[in-house]
Amino acid sequence: MKYCNNTIKYSRWKTQEVKIGNINIGGNNPIRLQSMSSCRPMDTEANVQQAIRIIEAGGELVRFTAPQVKDAANLEFISKGIREKGFDTPLVADIHFKPDAALMAASFVEKVRINPGNYAELTTSKINYTQEEYANSLAHIETKFQVLMEKCKQNNVALRIGSNHGSLSQRIMDRHGDTPKGMVEAAMEYLFIAIKHNFYNIVISMKSSNIRVMVQAYRLLSIRMREEGMNFPLHLGVTEAGDGEDGRIKSAAGIGALLEDGLGDTIRVSLTEDPELEIPVAKIIADRFQNRTSVNTIDIITVPYDPIDYKRRETKVVNHIGGNSEITVLSYDWKLGLEGDNITFRKRGGNSSEKPFIKLKQYLQSTNDNDNSFVGVTYNDFVNGKILDIDKQANIILVFEDDTENSVQCFRSMFFHLINIGVDFPVILKHKYEFINEVDLQINAAIDFGALLVDGLGDGIWIENNGNISEKRINEISLGILQATRCRITKTDFISCPSCGRTLYNIQEATAVIKSKTSHLKGLKIAIMGCIVNGPGEMADADYGYVGAGPNKINLYKGKKVIAKGIPQSNAVESLIELIKEHGDWVDPK
Ligand code: SF4
């Protein structure tokens, strides 16, 4: 039986230590926090100032984009500026497409990130590779990559091999598609080359704006590395997570789900906000795990379902909950009528009790007809075998209750037990948060519920608190978690990049305006991206794209197809709305 195993202690998957300047990542080191400058690469002073704000907020690594060789060369002066101000924080160069820029950057920074999707491909348009063509392409990559590794060895520079969903090479997509497997195999090719050349100073990432894809990719990567006897540290992140509450919830759910798996050595929360604002969010996420004491971790390889393929747990339908019904948001005694379909009920004994909520012990002692009841069960009910006393034919909804720091692991154990004994009651996930502020609630609830929802576990969520946060806000946060995990769509989905030195327009302002005008378009996915170099690929499955194309110039996309080019930013939001109208996706706000 694979449940309630108290002998498995919480631990991160033990990766090898990688030295980056004056810090180490992986092994027993703390989860490192990092962010990235969004200033133009040649604006040395702006980069220095922003890097210092990131460092003073608690950032332990700072990354800079270097699109061209001259930008990589300017890292010398950015680095000097930061060092002269007394900061020795390791600096990272972010390189796409230009092996020469990577080579230049390795003279001035402590780590270089390359994207295996575009580092040194021979061609970007070819399809249907023969074995020989594929091998030739890889040989070309090895030649370029070997030179970079030699330079990194000489200068004690680390590398990050960073796969991104949406920017895989045509060669990889030819074989594996734009999938978690493609993301993993793209990185594995580089790892095999690195090991062949005795280079081990490497960190890996597998980012996506879709947190299911992101979680599956990192899990698959850890499985593939274990198969090959590798244990490179993992850099976690959700790309294009957006801003505000949505961005925080999306990042926490994706990063937190993996940390609950015991995977992850360094994290970056990507928000379409000033980068120093990412660090406090990253800190809340990381602290939750760094400060943990006695908890279990379940090895994802042992779970009774496929951790690399999303499938909602099969349940019977009780009182419109479970089966293929929409995931429900529950609360005590609250009726706003939002969406008109939230299940609401009052405490047992309240004067308008609709559906009783009773503890398992009472349920088992009762002689009444308890069909449609919500039955609260705890981890101890499972440990003590009490769950086996419920008649499998009963029509009840289980409410998993646990308020500890270890609720994800407890609930996972409880689900595994239900799956293993073939019990198909729908399950509501319930967690009570006492005296918590809104941001802490957003982040912790996103992890507590998101880590289960990404695996198809749970038919409803129920956040309770001591009353310091309104039920209306709790409902909005609950729906935000369901949206981020793609379990239930109640509003427009915004995919917006954090911006970087490639962004040549005011993306924060544009994001705010677009959100204010289109956030009523339920179910529509709108991407707001900083540049046409990586934006179109990484906006994933967005329905519409608003992408920076030059100084204050915007390209508009319908799906992956560019529809209008070079629109001045001042007209671009109106043009986007026109485009949405032309395709019949517009409704007037109520
Ligand atoms: S999509 Fe955004 S974050 Fe990514 S490279 Fe372009 S501007 Fe930078």
mmCIF file of C-alpha atoms and ligand atoms in Angstrom, residues 36 65 96 240 497-503 529-535 538, ligand 1:
data_model
loop_
_atom_site.group_PDB
_atom_site.id
_atom_site.type_symbol
_atom_site.label_atom_id
_atom_site.label_comp_id
_atom_site.label_asym_id
_atom_site.label_seq_id
_atom_site.Cartn_x
_atom_site.Cartn_y
_atom_site.Cartn_z
ATOM 1 C CA MET A 36 16.323 39.376 -14.247
ATOM 2 C CA THR A 65 19.753 39.667 -21.596
ATOM 3 C CA HIS A 96 19.378 33.246 -27.494
ATOM 4 C CA GLU A 240 4.799 34.673 -18.958
ATOM 5 C CA CYS A 497 6.224 38.117 -20.309
ATOM 6 C CA PRO A 498 8.250 39.776 -17.548
ATOM 7 C CA SER A 499 10.038 41.866 -20.243
ATOM 8 C CA CYS A 500 13.795 42.180 -20.483
ATOM 9 C CA GLY A 501 16.352 44.250 -22.334
ATOM 10 C CA ARG A 502 14.719 43.237 -25.629
ATOM 11 C CA THR A 503 11.477 45.043 -24.766
ATOM 12 C CA MET A 529 4.937 39.886 -25.152
ATOM 13 C CA GLY A 530 7.978 42.114 -25.081
ATOM 14 C CA CYS A 531 9.706 41.152 -28.321
ATOM 15 C CA ILE A 532 9.248 39.376 -31.634
ATOM 16 C CA VAL A 533 12.398 37.308 -31.088
ATOM 17 C CA ASN A 534 10.959 35.018 -28.428
ATOM 18 C CA GLY A 535 7.454 36.384 -27.946
ATOM 19 C CA GLU A 538 6.524 31.526 -26.176
HETATM 20 S S1 SF4 B 1 9.502 37.500 -24.759
HETATM 21 FE FE1 SF4 B 1 9.784 39.106 -23.174
HETATM 22 S S2 SF4 B 1 11.184 38.235 -21.625
HETATM 23 FE FE2 SF4 B 1 11.284 36.917 -23.468
HETATM 24 S S3 SF4 B 1 13.030 37.713 -24.624
HETATM 25 FE FE3 SF4 B 1 11.230 38.783 -25.439
HETATM 26 S S4 SF4 B 1 11.023 40.620 -24.185
HETATM 27 FE FE4 SF4 B 1 12.473 39.303 -23.125
#
